[in-house]
Amino acid sequence: MPAYHSIFLQDRDVRVIGNFALLPLRTRTRGPAYTLPALAAGTSDADVDPESESYDALDDILVLFRANTFFRNFEIRGPADRLLIYGILFVSECLAKIKPTMSAREAEKAVMNAAMESFAIPGDAGFPLNQSFEAPADKNDAETLRQYISQVRQELATRLLGRVYAGGNTPSKWWLSFTKRKFMGKAL
C-alpha cells in the first residue's frame, strides 16, 4: 500500500525555493507565507473541509500524519510532498515533547519552545534530509525559507496542541500513541 501524498501537488503557481514549496497558510503567525481566509464561524481547525478555500498544507499534514507515520519509504512526487515530509517529522518531534502527565499549559510551553528553537534548513550540514531536498540558491532565498519554515513550525505547533488537548487538560492517549513512531526512520 502506498503512502498518502499531499493534495497540493497539482498546484502549479506556488513559489518554490530549492525544491521546497512555499504554500499559502491559514495563519496568524507573521512570515512570508500568503495568508488564506480565516475559517467560517463555527468551524474548528479539526473540521476543515479539504474542498474549502481555507484548507491549507498544515491541515493536510495533520490529517495525513497518523497514516503516513507507518511508512518507512515515501516517494516524493513534488515540492508539496517535501513540505508534508517536513511537517510530519516536526509533528513527531512535538509529540515526543508532550508527556502523558503534562497539563495543556506545560505542553504548550514545551512545544512552542521546540517550534522557536534554531533549526537546520535544506543545505545546512545538520539537516537530516539533504539527499531529498535542494539547498536554496542564495542567501535571500535561504532567509525566506528559514522564515517560512519558522512560520510553519509555530502554526503547526499551535494546531497540534488544539488537537492533542481537544478533550480538556489531559493529552489524548490516541495522539500520544504515535510518539515512538518514526516516519521514514528519520527525526529532525
Short mmCIF file of N, CA and C in Angstrom, two decimals:
data_model
loop_
_atom_site.label_atom_id
_atom_site.label_comp_id
_atom_site.label_asym_id
_atom_site.label_seq_id
_atom_site.Cartn_x
_atom_site.Cartn_y
_atom_site.Cartn_z
N MET A 1 0.84 -1.18 0.00
CA MET A 1 0.00 0.00 0.00
C MET A 1 0.89 1.24 0.00
N PRO A 2 0.65 2.16 -0.93
CA PRO A 2 1.50 3.36 -0.99
C PRO A 2 1.13 4.38 0.08
N ALA A 3 2.07 5.24 0.37
CA ALA A 3 1.84 6.32 1.33
C ALA A 3 0.90 7.36 0.72
N TYR A 4 0.33 8.19 1.58
CA TYR A 4 -0.58 9.24 1.13
C TYR A 4 0.21 10.51 0.81
N HIS A 5 -0.12 11.13 -0.31
CA HIS A 5 0.59 12.32 -0.76
C HIS A 5 -0.25 13.57 -0.55
N SER A 6 0.40 14.71 -0.61
CA SER A 6 -0.26 15.99 -0.42
C SER A 6 -1.27 16.25 -1.53
N ILE A 7 -2.41 16.84 -1.17
CA ILE A 7 -3.39 17.21 -2.19
C ILE A 7 -2.96 18.48 -2.93
N PHE A 8 -1.89 19.11 -2.49
CA PHE A 8 -1.42 20.34 -3.11
C PHE A 8 -0.38 20.10 -4.21
N LEU A 9 -0.18 18.85 -4.60
CA LEU A 9 0.79 18.54 -5.65
C LEU A 9 0.39 19.15 -6.99
N GLN A 10 -0.91 19.27 -7.25
CA GLN A 10 -1.35 19.80 -8.54
C GLN A 10 -1.29 21.32 -8.60
N ASP A 11 -1.04 22.01 -7.49
CA ASP A 11 -0.91 23.47 -7.51
C ASP A 11 0.39 23.85 -8.21
N ARG A 12 0.29 24.55 -9.32
CA ARG A 12 1.47 24.88 -10.13
C ARG A 12 1.97 26.31 -9.90
N ASP A 13 1.13 27.19 -9.41
CA ASP A 13 1.53 28.59 -9.26
C ASP A 13 2.02 28.88 -7.84
N VAL A 14 2.86 27.99 -7.34
CA VAL A 14 3.38 28.08 -5.97
C VAL A 14 4.86 28.44 -6.04
N ARG A 15 5.28 29.34 -5.17
CA ARG A 15 6.70 29.68 -5.10
C ARG A 15 7.48 28.50 -4.53
N VAL A 16 8.61 28.21 -5.13
CA VAL A 16 9.46 27.10 -4.70
C VAL A 16 10.86 27.64 -4.46
N ILE A 17 11.43 27.30 -3.30
CA ILE A 17 12.81 27.65 -3.00
C ILE A 17 13.57 26.34 -2.87
N GLY A 18 14.63 26.19 -3.65
CA GLY A 18 15.28 24.89 -3.75
C GLY A 18 14.26 24.00 -4.45
N ASN A 19 13.75 23.02 -3.73
CA ASN A 19 12.60 22.26 -4.24
C ASN A 19 11.56 22.09 -3.12
N PHE A 20 11.48 23.08 -2.25
CA PHE A 20 10.57 23.12 -1.11
C PHE A 20 9.47 24.14 -1.43
N ALA A 21 8.21 23.71 -1.40
CA ALA A 21 7.09 24.58 -1.75
C ALA A 21 6.76 25.55 -0.62
N LEU A 22 6.53 26.80 -0.97
CA LEU A 22 6.06 27.81 -0.01
C LEU A 22 4.56 28.00 -0.27
N LEU A 23 3.77 27.10 0.28
CA LEU A 23 2.32 27.10 0.07
C LEU A 23 1.63 28.12 0.95
N PRO A 24 0.47 28.63 0.53
CA PRO A 24 -0.29 29.57 1.36
C PRO A 24 -0.76 28.90 2.65
N LEU A 25 -0.85 29.67 3.72
CA LEU A 25 -1.25 29.13 5.02
C LEU A 25 -2.38 29.95 5.62
N ARG A 26 -3.21 29.30 6.41
CA ARG A 26 -4.22 29.98 7.22
C ARG A 26 -3.57 30.19 8.58
N THR A 27 -3.00 31.36 8.78
CA THR A 27 -2.16 31.56 9.96
C THR A 27 -2.32 32.95 10.53
N ARG A 28 -1.99 33.05 11.81
CA ARG A 28 -1.92 34.35 12.48
C ARG A 28 -0.46 34.67 12.81
N THR A 29 0.43 33.79 12.46
CA THR A 29 1.86 33.96 12.72
C THR A 29 2.48 34.76 11.58
N ARG A 30 3.33 35.71 11.91
CA ARG A 30 3.98 36.53 10.89
C ARG A 30 4.99 35.71 10.12
N GLY A 31 5.08 35.99 8.82
CA GLY A 31 6.05 35.31 7.98
C GLY A 31 5.77 35.56 6.52
N PRO A 32 6.55 34.94 5.64
CA PRO A 32 6.44 35.21 4.21
C PRO A 32 5.29 34.49 3.50
N ALA A 33 4.57 33.60 4.17
CA ALA A 33 3.51 32.85 3.51
C ALA A 33 2.31 33.73 3.18
N TYR A 34 1.75 33.48 2.01
CA TYR A 34 0.49 34.13 1.64
C TYR A 34 -0.57 33.63 2.61
N THR A 35 -1.42 34.52 3.13
CA THR A 35 -2.41 34.15 4.14
C THR A 35 -3.75 33.82 3.49
N LEU A 36 -4.26 32.63 3.81
CA LEU A 36 -5.58 32.21 3.32
C LEU A 36 -6.67 32.81 4.20
N PRO A 37 -7.91 32.83 3.71
CA PRO A 37 -9.01 33.37 4.52
C PRO A 37 -9.21 32.55 5.80
N ALA A 38 -9.70 33.22 6.83
CA ALA A 38 -9.98 32.55 8.11
C ALA A 38 -11.13 31.56 7.94
N LEU A 39 -11.25 30.65 8.88
CA LEU A 39 -12.34 29.69 8.85
C LEU A 39 -13.68 30.38 9.07
N ALA A 40 -14.72 29.78 8.53
CA ALA A 40 -16.06 30.31 8.74
C ALA A 40 -16.42 30.17 10.22
N ALA A 41 -17.29 31.04 10.70
CA ALA A 41 -17.71 31.00 12.10
C ALA A 41 -18.31 29.63 12.41
N GLY A 42 -17.94 29.08 13.57
CA GLY A 42 -18.46 27.78 13.99
C GLY A 42 -17.67 26.59 13.47
N THR A 43 -16.64 26.82 12.67
CA THR A 43 -15.81 25.73 12.16
C THR A 43 -14.53 25.65 12.97
N SER A 44 -14.19 24.46 13.44
CA SER A 44 -12.95 24.31 14.20
C SER A 44 -11.82 23.89 13.27
N ASP A 45 -10.58 24.02 13.74
CA ASP A 45 -9.41 23.62 12.95
C ASP A 45 -9.46 22.15 12.57
N ALA A 46 -10.08 21.32 13.40
CA ALA A 46 -10.12 19.88 13.16
C ALA A 46 -11.19 19.50 12.13
N ASP A 47 -12.11 20.41 11.82
CA ASP A 47 -13.23 20.07 10.94
C ASP A 47 -13.19 20.78 9.59
N VAL A 48 -12.03 21.18 9.12
CA VAL A 48 -11.94 21.92 7.86
C VAL A 48 -12.13 20.95 6.70
N ASP A 49 -13.02 21.31 5.79
CA ASP A 49 -13.28 20.51 4.60
C ASP A 49 -12.14 20.70 3.60
N PRO A 50 -11.57 19.62 3.07
CA PRO A 50 -10.48 19.76 2.09
C PRO A 50 -10.86 20.57 0.85
N GLU A 51 -12.13 20.70 0.57
CA GLU A 51 -12.57 21.49 -0.59
C GLU A 51 -12.68 22.97 -0.26
N SER A 52 -12.58 23.32 1.00
CA SER A 52 -12.70 24.71 1.44
C SER A 52 -11.49 25.52 1.00
N GLU A 53 -11.69 26.81 0.74
CA GLU A 53 -10.56 27.67 0.37
C GLU A 53 -9.64 27.93 1.56
N SER A 54 -10.10 27.61 2.77
CA SER A 54 -9.30 27.81 3.97
C SER A 54 -8.45 26.58 4.32
N TYR A 55 -8.65 25.47 3.62
CA TYR A 55 -7.87 24.26 3.87
C TYR A 55 -6.46 24.50 3.37
N ASP A 56 -5.47 24.28 4.24
CA ASP A 56 -4.09 24.55 3.84
C ASP A 56 -3.19 23.33 4.04
N ALA A 57 -1.91 23.51 3.74
CA ALA A 57 -0.95 22.41 3.82
C ALA A 57 -0.80 21.89 5.25
N LEU A 58 -1.00 22.73 6.25
CA LEU A 58 -0.86 22.29 7.64
C LEU A 58 -2.02 21.39 8.04
N ASP A 59 -3.22 21.68 7.52
CA ASP A 59 -4.35 20.76 7.74
C ASP A 59 -4.03 19.42 7.10
N ASP A 60 -3.46 19.46 5.90
CA ASP A 60 -3.06 18.26 5.18
C ASP A 60 -2.07 17.43 5.99
N ILE A 61 -1.09 18.09 6.59
CA ILE A 61 -0.08 17.43 7.41
C ILE A 61 -0.73 16.73 8.59
N LEU A 62 -1.60 17.43 9.30
CA LEU A 62 -2.24 16.85 10.49
C LEU A 62 -3.20 15.72 10.14
N VAL A 63 -3.86 15.81 9.01
CA VAL A 63 -4.77 14.75 8.58
C VAL A 63 -3.99 13.50 8.16
N LEU A 64 -2.90 13.68 7.44
CA LEU A 64 -2.13 12.55 6.91
C LEU A 64 -1.07 12.02 7.86
N PHE A 65 -0.82 12.72 8.95
CA PHE A 65 0.24 12.33 9.89
C PHE A 65 0.08 10.89 10.37
N ARG A 66 -1.09 10.56 10.89
CA ARG A 66 -1.29 9.25 11.51
C ARG A 66 -1.10 8.11 10.51
N ALA A 67 -1.62 8.27 9.31
CA ALA A 67 -1.49 7.21 8.31
C ALA A 67 -0.06 7.10 7.78
N ASN A 68 0.58 8.23 7.53
CA ASN A 68 1.91 8.21 6.93
C ASN A 68 3.02 7.82 7.89
N THR A 69 2.79 7.95 9.19
CA THR A 69 3.86 7.61 10.14
C THR A 69 4.24 6.14 10.06
N PHE A 70 3.37 5.33 9.55
CA PHE A 70 3.66 3.89 9.49
C PHE A 70 4.56 3.51 8.32
N PHE A 71 4.85 4.43 7.43
CA PHE A 71 5.64 4.13 6.24
C PHE A 71 7.12 4.44 6.46
N ARG A 72 7.96 3.52 6.01
CA ARG A 72 9.40 3.73 6.08
C ARG A 72 9.93 4.32 4.77
N ASN A 73 9.17 4.16 3.70
CA ASN A 73 9.55 4.69 2.39
C ASN A 73 8.46 5.65 1.92
N PHE A 74 8.89 6.68 1.22
CA PHE A 74 7.93 7.68 0.74
C PHE A 74 8.45 8.20 -0.59
N GLU A 75 7.68 8.00 -1.65
CA GLU A 75 8.05 8.50 -2.97
C GLU A 75 7.66 9.97 -3.06
N ILE A 76 8.62 10.85 -3.25
CA ILE A 76 8.36 12.29 -3.35
C ILE A 76 7.91 12.59 -4.77
N ARG A 77 6.69 13.14 -4.88
CA ARG A 77 6.13 13.44 -6.20
C ARG A 77 6.18 14.91 -6.56
N GLY A 78 6.61 15.76 -5.64
CA GLY A 78 6.68 17.19 -5.94
C GLY A 78 7.03 18.00 -4.71
N PRO A 79 7.17 19.31 -4.88
CA PRO A 79 7.55 20.20 -3.77
C PRO A 79 6.57 20.16 -2.59
N ALA A 80 5.29 19.97 -2.84
CA ALA A 80 4.31 19.93 -1.74
C ALA A 80 4.55 18.70 -0.85
N ASP A 81 5.03 17.62 -1.44
CA ASP A 81 5.35 16.43 -0.63
C ASP A 81 6.54 16.69 0.30
N ARG A 82 7.44 17.54 -0.10
CA ARG A 82 8.57 17.87 0.77
C ARG A 82 8.10 18.64 2.00
N LEU A 83 7.14 19.54 1.83
CA LEU A 83 6.56 20.24 2.97
C LEU A 83 5.81 19.24 3.85
N LEU A 84 5.11 18.29 3.25
CA LEU A 84 4.41 17.25 4.01
C LEU A 84 5.39 16.44 4.84
N ILE A 85 6.50 16.03 4.26
CA ILE A 85 7.52 15.26 4.98
C ILE A 85 8.06 16.06 6.16
N TYR A 86 8.44 17.31 5.89
CA TYR A 86 8.99 18.15 6.97
C TYR A 86 7.96 18.31 8.08
N GLY A 87 6.71 18.56 7.72
CA GLY A 87 5.65 18.75 8.71
C GLY A 87 5.42 17.51 9.55
N ILE A 88 5.41 16.35 8.92
CA ILE A 88 5.21 15.10 9.67
C ILE A 88 6.36 14.88 10.64
N LEU A 89 7.57 15.14 10.21
CA LEU A 89 8.73 14.98 11.11
C LEU A 89 8.66 15.97 12.27
N PHE A 90 8.20 17.18 12.00
CA PHE A 90 8.08 18.17 13.08
C PHE A 90 6.96 17.79 14.06
N VAL A 91 5.84 17.29 13.56
CA VAL A 91 4.76 16.84 14.44
C VAL A 91 5.27 15.70 15.34
N SER A 92 6.05 14.80 14.79
CA SER A 92 6.63 13.71 15.59
C SER A 92 7.52 14.27 16.70
N GLU A 93 8.31 15.27 16.36
CA GLU A 93 9.19 15.91 17.35
C GLU A 93 8.35 16.55 18.46
N CYS A 94 7.28 17.22 18.08
CA CYS A 94 6.41 17.88 19.07
C CYS A 94 5.74 16.86 19.98
N LEU A 95 5.24 15.78 19.41
CA LEU A 95 4.58 14.76 20.22
C LEU A 95 5.55 14.12 21.21
N ALA A 96 6.82 14.02 20.84
CA ALA A 96 7.83 13.46 21.75
C ALA A 96 8.05 14.39 22.95
N LYS A 97 7.79 15.68 22.79
CA LYS A 97 7.97 16.63 23.89
C LYS A 97 6.81 16.58 24.89
N ILE A 98 5.65 16.08 24.45
CA ILE A 98 4.46 16.04 25.32
C ILE A 98 4.46 14.74 26.10
N LYS A 99 4.43 14.86 27.41
CA LYS A 99 4.38 13.68 28.29
C LYS A 99 2.94 13.46 28.74
N PRO A 100 2.56 12.21 29.03
CA PRO A 100 1.17 11.92 29.41
C PRO A 100 0.69 12.68 30.65
N THR A 101 1.60 13.09 31.50
CA THR A 101 1.21 13.77 32.74
C THR A 101 1.20 15.30 32.60
N MET A 102 1.55 15.82 31.44
CA MET A 102 1.63 17.27 31.25
C MET A 102 0.25 17.90 31.12
N SER A 103 0.11 19.07 31.73
CA SER A 103 -1.10 19.85 31.53
C SER A 103 -1.00 20.54 30.17
N ALA A 104 -2.09 21.11 29.72
CA ALA A 104 -2.09 21.79 28.44
C ALA A 104 -1.11 22.96 28.45
N ARG A 105 -1.03 23.66 29.56
CA ARG A 105 -0.14 24.82 29.68
C ARG A 105 1.34 24.39 29.59
N GLU A 106 1.70 23.33 30.30
CA GLU A 106 3.08 22.83 30.27
C GLU A 106 3.44 22.34 28.87
N ALA A 107 2.52 21.64 28.22
CA ALA A 107 2.77 21.14 26.87
C ALA A 107 2.91 22.29 25.88
N GLU A 108 2.09 23.32 26.05
CA GLU A 108 2.18 24.48 25.17
C GLU A 108 3.56 25.12 25.28
N LYS A 109 4.04 25.23 26.48
CA LYS A 109 5.37 25.82 26.70
C LYS A 109 6.46 24.97 26.03
N ALA A 110 6.40 23.65 26.23
CA ALA A 110 7.41 22.75 25.67
C ALA A 110 7.36 22.73 24.14
N VAL A 111 6.18 22.66 23.59
CA VAL A 111 6.04 22.56 22.13
C VAL A 111 6.37 23.89 21.45
N MET A 112 5.94 24.99 22.04
CA MET A 112 6.25 26.29 21.43
C MET A 112 7.75 26.59 21.51
N ASN A 113 8.41 26.15 22.59
CA ASN A 113 9.87 26.28 22.67
C ASN A 113 10.53 25.48 21.56
N ALA A 114 10.02 24.28 21.29
CA ALA A 114 10.56 23.45 20.21
C ALA A 114 10.37 24.14 18.86
N ALA A 115 9.22 24.79 18.69
CA ALA A 115 8.94 25.47 17.43
C ALA A 115 9.85 26.69 17.22
N MET A 116 10.23 27.35 18.32
CA MET A 116 11.02 28.57 18.22
C MET A 116 12.53 28.34 18.23
N GLU A 117 12.97 27.14 18.64
CA GLU A 117 14.41 26.93 18.72
C GLU A 117 15.03 26.91 17.33
N SER A 118 16.33 27.11 17.27
CA SER A 118 17.00 27.16 15.97
C SER A 118 16.93 25.79 15.31
N PHE A 119 16.90 25.80 13.99
CA PHE A 119 16.75 24.56 13.23
C PHE A 119 17.54 24.68 11.93
N ALA A 120 17.86 23.53 11.38
CA ALA A 120 18.58 23.49 10.11
C ALA A 120 17.59 23.52 8.96
N ILE A 121 17.99 24.15 7.86
CA ILE A 121 17.17 24.17 6.65
C ILE A 121 17.88 23.34 5.59
N PRO A 122 17.19 22.99 4.50
CA PRO A 122 17.87 22.23 3.43
C PRO A 122 19.16 22.93 2.99
N GLY A 123 20.20 22.14 2.88
CA GLY A 123 21.51 22.68 2.52
C GLY A 123 22.44 22.84 3.71
N ASP A 124 21.88 22.98 4.93
CA ASP A 124 22.70 23.06 6.14
C ASP A 124 23.24 21.66 6.46
N ALA A 125 24.38 21.62 7.12
CA ALA A 125 25.00 20.33 7.44
C ALA A 125 24.14 19.49 8.38
N GLY A 126 23.38 20.11 9.27
CA GLY A 126 22.59 19.36 10.24
C GLY A 126 21.21 18.95 9.76
N PHE A 127 20.83 19.27 8.53
CA PHE A 127 19.50 18.92 8.03
C PHE A 127 19.47 17.44 7.67
N PRO A 128 18.53 16.65 8.24
CA PRO A 128 18.56 15.20 8.07
C PRO A 128 18.14 14.68 6.70
N LEU A 129 17.54 15.51 5.87
CA LEU A 129 17.03 15.04 4.58
C LEU A 129 17.69 15.73 3.39
N ASN A 130 18.94 16.07 3.51
CA ASN A 130 19.63 16.79 2.44
C ASN A 130 19.67 16.00 1.13
N GLN A 131 19.59 14.67 1.19
CA GLN A 131 19.63 13.88 -0.04
C GLN A 131 18.34 14.05 -0.84
N SER A 132 17.25 14.51 -0.22
CA SER A 132 15.96 14.67 -0.91
C SER A 132 15.57 16.13 -1.14
N PHE A 133 16.29 17.05 -0.53
CA PHE A 133 15.96 18.47 -0.61
C PHE A 133 17.14 19.23 -1.22
N GLU A 134 16.84 20.20 -2.06
CA GLU A 134 17.88 21.04 -2.63
C GLU A 134 18.10 22.26 -1.74
N ALA A 135 19.31 22.74 -1.72
CA ALA A 135 19.63 23.95 -0.96
C ALA A 135 19.09 25.17 -1.70
N PRO A 136 18.75 26.23 -0.96
CA PRO A 136 18.34 27.48 -1.61
C PRO A 136 19.47 28.04 -2.48
N ALA A 137 19.09 28.78 -3.51
CA ALA A 137 20.07 29.29 -4.48
C ALA A 137 20.98 30.36 -3.90
N ASP A 138 20.47 31.22 -3.02
CA ASP A 138 21.30 32.30 -2.46
C ASP A 138 20.87 32.61 -1.03
N LYS A 139 21.53 33.58 -0.42
CA LYS A 139 21.25 33.91 0.99
C LYS A 139 19.84 34.46 1.19
N ASN A 140 19.34 35.24 0.23
CA ASN A 140 17.98 35.78 0.36
C ASN A 140 16.95 34.66 0.36
N ASP A 141 17.12 33.71 -0.55
CA ASP A 141 16.21 32.56 -0.58
C ASP A 141 16.33 31.74 0.69
N ALA A 142 17.55 31.58 1.19
CA ALA A 142 17.76 30.82 2.43
C ALA A 142 17.05 31.49 3.60
N GLU A 143 17.13 32.81 3.68
CA GLU A 143 16.47 33.53 4.78
C GLU A 143 14.95 33.45 4.65
N THR A 144 14.44 33.57 3.43
CA THR A 144 12.99 33.45 3.21
C THR A 144 12.51 32.05 3.58
N LEU A 145 13.27 31.03 3.19
CA LEU A 145 12.90 29.66 3.54
C LEU A 145 12.94 29.45 5.05
N ARG A 146 13.93 29.99 5.72
CA ARG A 146 14.03 29.87 7.18
C ARG A 146 12.82 30.54 7.84
N GLN A 147 12.42 31.71 7.37
CA GLN A 147 11.25 32.40 7.92
C GLN A 147 9.97 31.61 7.66
N TYR A 148 9.85 31.04 6.47
CA TYR A 148 8.66 30.26 6.14
C TYR A 148 8.58 29.01 7.01
N ILE A 149 9.69 28.29 7.15
CA ILE A 149 9.68 27.08 7.98
C ILE A 149 9.40 27.45 9.43
N SER A 150 9.91 28.56 9.91
CA SER A 150 9.62 29.01 11.27
C SER A 150 8.12 29.29 11.42
N GLN A 151 7.53 29.93 10.42
CA GLN A 151 6.09 30.19 10.44
C GLN A 151 5.30 28.88 10.45
N VAL A 152 5.72 27.93 9.64
CA VAL A 152 5.07 26.62 9.58
C VAL A 152 5.17 25.92 10.93
N ARG A 153 6.35 25.93 11.54
CA ARG A 153 6.55 25.25 12.82
C ARG A 153 5.67 25.85 13.92
N GLN A 154 5.59 27.17 13.98
CA GLN A 154 4.79 27.81 15.02
C GLN A 154 3.30 27.53 14.84
N GLU A 155 2.81 27.65 13.63
CA GLU A 155 1.39 27.42 13.37
C GLU A 155 1.04 25.94 13.55
N LEU A 156 1.92 25.06 13.11
CA LEU A 156 1.68 23.62 13.25
C LEU A 156 1.66 23.22 14.72
N ALA A 157 2.55 23.80 15.52
CA ALA A 157 2.57 23.52 16.96
C ALA A 157 1.25 23.95 17.61
N THR A 158 0.76 25.12 17.24
CA THR A 158 -0.50 25.62 17.80
C THR A 158 -1.67 24.71 17.44
N ARG A 159 -1.75 24.32 16.18
CA ARG A 159 -2.86 23.47 15.75
C ARG A 159 -2.76 22.07 16.35
N LEU A 160 -1.54 21.56 16.46
CA LEU A 160 -1.36 20.23 17.07
C LEU A 160 -1.83 20.23 18.51
N LEU A 161 -1.45 21.25 19.26
CA LEU A 161 -1.88 21.34 20.66
C LEU A 161 -3.41 21.38 20.77
N GLY A 162 -4.05 22.06 19.85
CA GLY A 162 -5.51 22.11 19.83
C GLY A 162 -6.13 20.74 19.64
N ARG A 163 -5.46 19.88 18.91
CA ARG A 163 -5.98 18.53 18.68
C ARG A 163 -5.62 17.58 19.82
N VAL A 164 -4.39 17.68 20.30
CA VAL A 164 -3.96 16.78 21.37
C VAL A 164 -4.71 17.06 22.66
N TYR A 165 -5.02 18.31 22.92
CA TYR A 165 -5.73 18.69 24.15
C TYR A 165 -7.18 19.09 23.87
N ALA A 166 -7.79 18.51 22.86
CA ALA A 166 -9.17 18.85 22.50
C ALA A 166 -10.16 18.46 23.59
N GLY A 167 -9.85 17.42 24.35
CA GLY A 167 -10.77 16.93 25.38
C GLY A 167 -10.62 17.58 26.73
N GLY A 168 -9.72 18.52 26.90
CA GLY A 168 -9.55 19.17 28.19
C GLY A 168 -8.10 19.42 28.53
N ASN A 169 -7.73 19.16 29.78
CA ASN A 169 -6.39 19.49 30.26
C ASN A 169 -5.44 18.29 30.26
N THR A 170 -5.89 17.15 29.75
CA THR A 170 -5.00 15.98 29.66
C THR A 170 -4.83 15.63 28.19
N PRO A 171 -3.65 15.18 27.80
CA PRO A 171 -3.41 14.88 26.39
C PRO A 171 -4.15 13.63 25.94
N SER A 172 -4.48 13.60 24.68
CA SER A 172 -5.15 12.45 24.08
C SER A 172 -4.17 11.28 24.01
N LYS A 173 -4.55 10.17 24.60
CA LYS A 173 -3.69 8.98 24.54
C LYS A 173 -3.56 8.50 23.10
N TRP A 174 -4.59 8.75 22.33
CA TRP A 174 -4.59 8.33 20.94
C TRP A 174 -3.48 9.05 20.16
N TRP A 175 -3.33 10.36 20.37
CA TRP A 175 -2.26 11.09 19.69
C TRP A 175 -0.90 10.69 20.25
N LEU A 176 -0.80 10.53 21.56
CA LEU A 176 0.49 10.21 22.17
C LEU A 176 0.96 8.80 21.81
N SER A 177 0.08 7.95 21.31
CA SER A 177 0.50 6.61 20.91
C SER A 177 1.45 6.66 19.71
N PHE A 178 1.54 7.80 19.05
CA PHE A 178 2.42 7.95 17.88
C PHE A 178 3.80 8.51 18.25
N THR A 179 4.09 8.70 19.53
CA THR A 179 5.35 9.35 19.91
C THR A 179 6.58 8.52 19.56
N LYS A 180 6.47 7.22 19.58
CA LYS A 180 7.64 6.38 19.33
C LYS A 180 7.82 6.02 17.85
N ARG A 181 6.85 6.33 17.02
CA ARG A 181 6.93 6.02 15.60
C ARG A 181 7.81 7.04 14.88
N LYS A 182 8.63 6.58 13.97
CA LYS A 182 9.48 7.48 13.19
C LYS A 182 9.15 7.33 11.73
N PHE A 183 8.63 8.40 11.15
CA PHE A 183 8.31 8.43 9.73
C PHE A 183 9.61 8.34 8.94
N MET A 184 9.69 7.36 8.02
CA MET A 184 10.86 7.12 7.19
C MET A 184 12.11 6.83 8.03
N GLY A 185 11.93 6.50 9.32
CA GLY A 185 13.08 6.23 10.18
C GLY A 185 13.91 7.46 10.47
N LYS A 186 13.36 8.64 10.30
CA LYS A 186 14.10 9.90 10.45
C LYS A 186 13.53 10.74 11.59
N ALA A 187 14.31 11.69 12.04
CA ALA A 187 13.89 12.69 13.02
C ALA A 187 14.58 14.00 12.68
N LEU A 188 13.94 15.11 13.03
CA LEU A 188 14.55 16.42 12.75
C LEU A 188 15.66 16.72 13.69
#
